[in-house]
Short mmCIF file of C-alpha atoms in Angstrom, two decimals:
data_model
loop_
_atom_site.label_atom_id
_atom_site.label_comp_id
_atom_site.label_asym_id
_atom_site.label_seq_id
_atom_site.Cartn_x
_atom_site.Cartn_y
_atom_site.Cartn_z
CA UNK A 253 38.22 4.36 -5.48
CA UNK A 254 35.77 1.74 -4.60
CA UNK A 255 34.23 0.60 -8.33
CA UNK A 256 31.92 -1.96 -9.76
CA UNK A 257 31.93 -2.48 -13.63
CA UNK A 258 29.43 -4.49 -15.37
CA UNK A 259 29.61 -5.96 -18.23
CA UNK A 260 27.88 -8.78 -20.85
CA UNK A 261 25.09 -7.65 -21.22
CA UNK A 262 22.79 -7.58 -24.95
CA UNK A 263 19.98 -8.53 -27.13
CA UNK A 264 18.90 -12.30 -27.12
CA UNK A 265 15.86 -14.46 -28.26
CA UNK A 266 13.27 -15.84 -25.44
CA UNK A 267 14.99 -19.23 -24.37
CA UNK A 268 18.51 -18.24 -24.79
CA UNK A 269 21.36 -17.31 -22.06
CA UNK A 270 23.42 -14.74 -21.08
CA UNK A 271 26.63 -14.28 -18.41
CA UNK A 272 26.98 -10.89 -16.70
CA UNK A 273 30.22 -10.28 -14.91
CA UNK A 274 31.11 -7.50 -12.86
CA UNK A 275 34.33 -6.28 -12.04
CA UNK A 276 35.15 -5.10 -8.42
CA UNK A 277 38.22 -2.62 -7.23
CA UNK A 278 39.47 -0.78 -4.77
CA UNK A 279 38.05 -3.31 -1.93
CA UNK A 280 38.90 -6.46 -0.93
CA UNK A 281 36.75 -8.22 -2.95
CA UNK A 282 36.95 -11.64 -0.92
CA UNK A 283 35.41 -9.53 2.07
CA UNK A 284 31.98 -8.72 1.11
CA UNK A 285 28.91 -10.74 0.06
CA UNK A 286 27.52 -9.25 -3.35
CA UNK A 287 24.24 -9.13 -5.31
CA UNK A 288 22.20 -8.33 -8.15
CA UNK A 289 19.67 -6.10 -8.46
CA UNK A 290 17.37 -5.47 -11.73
CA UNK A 291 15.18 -2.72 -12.91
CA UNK A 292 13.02 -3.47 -15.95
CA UNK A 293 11.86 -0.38 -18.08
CA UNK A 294 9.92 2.23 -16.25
CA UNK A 295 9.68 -0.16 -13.20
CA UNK A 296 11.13 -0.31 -9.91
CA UNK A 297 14.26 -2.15 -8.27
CA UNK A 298 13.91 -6.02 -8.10
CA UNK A 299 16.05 -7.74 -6.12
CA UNK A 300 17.74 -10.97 -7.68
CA UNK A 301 20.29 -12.55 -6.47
CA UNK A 302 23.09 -12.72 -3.20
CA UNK A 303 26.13 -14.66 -2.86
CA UNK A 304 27.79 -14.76 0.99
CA UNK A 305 31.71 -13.60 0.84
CA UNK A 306 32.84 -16.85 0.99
CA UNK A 307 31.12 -17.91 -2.13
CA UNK A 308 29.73 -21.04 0.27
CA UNK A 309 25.88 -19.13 0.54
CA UNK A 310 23.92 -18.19 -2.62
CA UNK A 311 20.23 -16.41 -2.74
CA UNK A 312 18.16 -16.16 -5.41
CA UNK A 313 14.56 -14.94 -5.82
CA UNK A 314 11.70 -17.39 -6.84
CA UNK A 315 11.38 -15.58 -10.30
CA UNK A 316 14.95 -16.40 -11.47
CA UNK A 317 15.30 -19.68 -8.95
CA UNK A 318 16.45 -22.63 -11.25
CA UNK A 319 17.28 -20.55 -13.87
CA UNK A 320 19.95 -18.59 -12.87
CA UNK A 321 23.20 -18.77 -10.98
CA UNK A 322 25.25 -16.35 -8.87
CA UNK A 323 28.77 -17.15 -8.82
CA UNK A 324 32.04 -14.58 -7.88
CA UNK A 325 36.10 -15.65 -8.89
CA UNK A 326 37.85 -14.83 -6.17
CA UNK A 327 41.17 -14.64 -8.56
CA UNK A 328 39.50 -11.95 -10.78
CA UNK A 329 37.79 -9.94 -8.17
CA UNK A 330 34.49 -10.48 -10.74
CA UNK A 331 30.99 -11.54 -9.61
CA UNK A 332 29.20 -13.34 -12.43
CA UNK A 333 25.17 -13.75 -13.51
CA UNK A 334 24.66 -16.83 -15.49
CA UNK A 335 21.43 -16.49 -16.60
CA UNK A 336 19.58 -19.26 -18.75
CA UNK A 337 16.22 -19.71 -20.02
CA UNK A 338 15.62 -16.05 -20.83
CA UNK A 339 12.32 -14.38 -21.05
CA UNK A 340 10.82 -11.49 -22.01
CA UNK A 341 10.02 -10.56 -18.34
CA UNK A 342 13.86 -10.54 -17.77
CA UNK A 343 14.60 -7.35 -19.83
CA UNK A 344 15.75 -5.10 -17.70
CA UNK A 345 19.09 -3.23 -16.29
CA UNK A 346 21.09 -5.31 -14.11
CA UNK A 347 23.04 -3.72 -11.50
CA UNK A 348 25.79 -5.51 -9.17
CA UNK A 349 26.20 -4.15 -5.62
CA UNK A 350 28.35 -4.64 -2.77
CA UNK A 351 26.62 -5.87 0.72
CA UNK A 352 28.27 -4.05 3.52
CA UNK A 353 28.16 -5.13 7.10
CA UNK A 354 27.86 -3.03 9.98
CA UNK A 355 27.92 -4.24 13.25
CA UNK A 356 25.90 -2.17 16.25
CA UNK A 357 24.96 -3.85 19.42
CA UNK A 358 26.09 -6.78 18.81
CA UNK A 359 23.76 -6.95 16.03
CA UNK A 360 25.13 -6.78 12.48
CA UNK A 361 23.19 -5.10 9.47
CA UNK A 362 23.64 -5.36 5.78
CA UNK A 363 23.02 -2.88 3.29
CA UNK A 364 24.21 -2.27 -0.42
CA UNK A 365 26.28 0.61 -0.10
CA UNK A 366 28.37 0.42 -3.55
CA UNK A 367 26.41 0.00 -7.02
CA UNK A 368 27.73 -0.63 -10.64
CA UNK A 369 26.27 1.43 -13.65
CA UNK A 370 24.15 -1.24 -14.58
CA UNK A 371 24.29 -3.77 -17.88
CA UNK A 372 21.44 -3.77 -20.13
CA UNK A 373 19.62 -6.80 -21.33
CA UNK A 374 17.12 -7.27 -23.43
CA UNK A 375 14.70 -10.41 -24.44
CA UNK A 376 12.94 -10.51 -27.31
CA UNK A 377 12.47 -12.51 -30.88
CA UNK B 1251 7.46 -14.96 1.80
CA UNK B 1252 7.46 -11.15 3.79
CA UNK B 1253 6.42 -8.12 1.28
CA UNK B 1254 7.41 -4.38 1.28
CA UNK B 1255 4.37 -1.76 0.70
CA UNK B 1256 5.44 1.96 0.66
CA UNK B 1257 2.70 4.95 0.58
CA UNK B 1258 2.05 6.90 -1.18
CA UNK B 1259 3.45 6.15 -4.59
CA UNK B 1260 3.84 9.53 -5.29
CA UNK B 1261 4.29 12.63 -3.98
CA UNK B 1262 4.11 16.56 -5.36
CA UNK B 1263 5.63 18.93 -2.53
CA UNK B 1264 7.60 22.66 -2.15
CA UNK B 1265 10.86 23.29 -1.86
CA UNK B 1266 11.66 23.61 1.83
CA UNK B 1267 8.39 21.43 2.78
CA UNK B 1268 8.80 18.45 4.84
CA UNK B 1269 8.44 14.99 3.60
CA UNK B 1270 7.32 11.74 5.10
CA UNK B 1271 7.69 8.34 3.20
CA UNK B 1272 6.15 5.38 5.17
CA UNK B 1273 7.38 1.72 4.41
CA UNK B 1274 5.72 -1.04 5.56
CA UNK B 1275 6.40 -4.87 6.07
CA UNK B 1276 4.32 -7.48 5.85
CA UNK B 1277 6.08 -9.08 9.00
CA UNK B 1278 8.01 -7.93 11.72
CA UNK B 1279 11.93 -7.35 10.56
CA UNK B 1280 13.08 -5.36 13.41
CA UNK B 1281 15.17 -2.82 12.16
CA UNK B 1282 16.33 -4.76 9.40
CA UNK B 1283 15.85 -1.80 6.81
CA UNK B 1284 17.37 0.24 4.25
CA UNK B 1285 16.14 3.27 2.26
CA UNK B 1286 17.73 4.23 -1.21
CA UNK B 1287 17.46 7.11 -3.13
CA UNK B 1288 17.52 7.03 -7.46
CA UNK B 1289 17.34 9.70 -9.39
CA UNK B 1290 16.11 10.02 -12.49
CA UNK B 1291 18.10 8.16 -14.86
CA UNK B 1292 20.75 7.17 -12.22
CA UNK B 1293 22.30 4.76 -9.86
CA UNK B 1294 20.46 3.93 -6.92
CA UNK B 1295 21.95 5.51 -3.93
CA UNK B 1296 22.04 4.13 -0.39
CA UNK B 1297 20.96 6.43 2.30
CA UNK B 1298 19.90 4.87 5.64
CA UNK B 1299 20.59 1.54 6.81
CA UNK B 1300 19.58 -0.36 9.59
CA UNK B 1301 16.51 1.92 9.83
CA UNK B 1302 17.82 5.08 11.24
CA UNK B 1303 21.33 5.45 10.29
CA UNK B 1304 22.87 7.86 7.93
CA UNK B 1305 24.88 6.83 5.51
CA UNK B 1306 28.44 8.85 5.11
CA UNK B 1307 28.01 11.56 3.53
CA UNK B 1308 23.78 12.04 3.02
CA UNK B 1309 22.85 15.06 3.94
CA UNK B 1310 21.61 15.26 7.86
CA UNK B 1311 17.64 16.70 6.61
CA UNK B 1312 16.97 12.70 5.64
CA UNK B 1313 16.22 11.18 8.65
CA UNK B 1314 14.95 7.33 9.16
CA UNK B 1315 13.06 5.48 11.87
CA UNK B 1316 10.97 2.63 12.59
CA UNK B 1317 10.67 -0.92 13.73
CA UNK B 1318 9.19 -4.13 13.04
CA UNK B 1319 6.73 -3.73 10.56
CA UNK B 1320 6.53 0.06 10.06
CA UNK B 1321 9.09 2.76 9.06
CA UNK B 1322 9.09 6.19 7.70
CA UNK B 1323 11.62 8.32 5.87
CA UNK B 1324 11.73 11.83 6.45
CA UNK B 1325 13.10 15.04 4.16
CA UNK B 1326 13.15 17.60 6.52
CA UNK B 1327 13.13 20.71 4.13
CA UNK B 1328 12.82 19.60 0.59
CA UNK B 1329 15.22 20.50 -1.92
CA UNK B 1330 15.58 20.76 -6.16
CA UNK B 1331 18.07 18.06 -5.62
CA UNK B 1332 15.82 15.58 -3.60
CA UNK B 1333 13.71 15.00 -7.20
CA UNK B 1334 13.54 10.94 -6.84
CA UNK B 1335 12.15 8.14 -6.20
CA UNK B 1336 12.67 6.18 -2.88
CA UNK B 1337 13.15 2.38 -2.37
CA UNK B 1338 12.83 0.55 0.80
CA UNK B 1339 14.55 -2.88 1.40
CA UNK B 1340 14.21 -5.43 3.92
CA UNK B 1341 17.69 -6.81 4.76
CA UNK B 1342 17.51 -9.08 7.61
CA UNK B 1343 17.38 -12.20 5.23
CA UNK B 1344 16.67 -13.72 1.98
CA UNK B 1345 14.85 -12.95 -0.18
CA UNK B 1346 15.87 -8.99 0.18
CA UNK B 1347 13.02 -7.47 -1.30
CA UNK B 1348 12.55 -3.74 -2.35
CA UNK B 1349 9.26 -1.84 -1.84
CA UNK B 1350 7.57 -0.07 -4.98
CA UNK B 1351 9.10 3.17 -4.63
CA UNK B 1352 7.91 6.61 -4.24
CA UNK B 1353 8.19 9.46 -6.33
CA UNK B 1354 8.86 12.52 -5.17
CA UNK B 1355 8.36 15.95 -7.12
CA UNK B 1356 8.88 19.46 -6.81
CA UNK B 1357 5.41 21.39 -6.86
#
């Protein structure tokens, strides 16, 4: 069974950091590009952050950009979310999720086809 | 930096009624779209990628089109079980950005 586990998330102060890994099975992991996605309270999905397959492309949006860093260990099968200089606009669920290509017409499309249950985080003094 | 609008943000409808979700980009993305589906205190679910194509296993009354800058998602005959909110995504490059959402209920 294809599965994505997340895990390390928690409560920390405004300025502080966190790591979120996320443990993949059931695929090879070295195959697909990955990604989180976040949902703060009551709000809607926000993407955050890709990294290509080979670990050699990463994407971030501008509201995490230069504060946090996509990374995956190809030896563990686990995608990790460094995340440093926390703020309160951070709170939110993160979820991992596999990118899966699909190639039709010689064009190929990506979609996230595979989510974890989400880690919770949560910013505040 | 191209942005993702959907209409309307909500939505009140009958069971059996049908259902039309519009998602718009701000610049062309060919067909460069996904549509999710997240129910209410769930995981998001994939249903249609590359603008019209079903996911395995998604039920054949959602149905997707669209190109360029403008794309619907349809629910032909509403069910109990369709209670959610929808989420487009752009997905031909960086940064992959979700629309608002839309809410659907049951009337």
């Amino acid at each position: 069974e294809v599965q994505l586990v997340e895990s390390g998330g928690g409560s920390v102060q405004p300025g502080g950091s966190l790591r979120l890994s996320c443990a993949a099975s059931g695929f090879t992991f070295s195959r697909y590009a990955m990604s989180w996605v976040r949902q703060a309270p009551g709000k809607g999905l926000e993407w955050v952050s890709s990294i290509s397959s080979s670990g050699d492309s990463t994407y971030s949006a501008d509201s995490v950009k230069g504060r946090f860093t996509i990374s995956r260990d190809e030896s563990k099968n686990t995608l990790h979310l460094q995340m440093n200089s926390l703020r309160a606009e951070d709170t939110a669920v993160y979820f991992c999720a596999k990118w899966s290509p699909s190639t039709m017409h010689g064009d190929t499309y990506y979609y996230m086809d595979v989510w974890g249950i989400g880690t919770t985080v949560t910013v505040s003094s | 930096d191209i942005q993702m609008t959907q209409s309307p943000s909500s939505l009140s409808a009958s069971v059996g009624d049908r259902v039309t979700i519009t998602c718009r980009a701000s610049q062309g993305i060919s067909n460069y779209l996904a549509w999710y589906q997240q129910k209410p205190g769930k995981v998001p679910k994939l249903l249609i990628y590359a603008a019209s194509t079903l996911q395995s296993g998604v039920p054949s009354r959602f149905t997707g089109s669209g190109s360029g800058t403008d794309f619907t998602l349809t629910i032909n005959s509403l069910q109990l079980e369709d209670v959610a909110t929808y989420y487009c995504q752009k997905c031909n490059s960086a940064p992959f950005t979700f629309g608002p959402g839309t809410k659907v209920v049951i009337k």
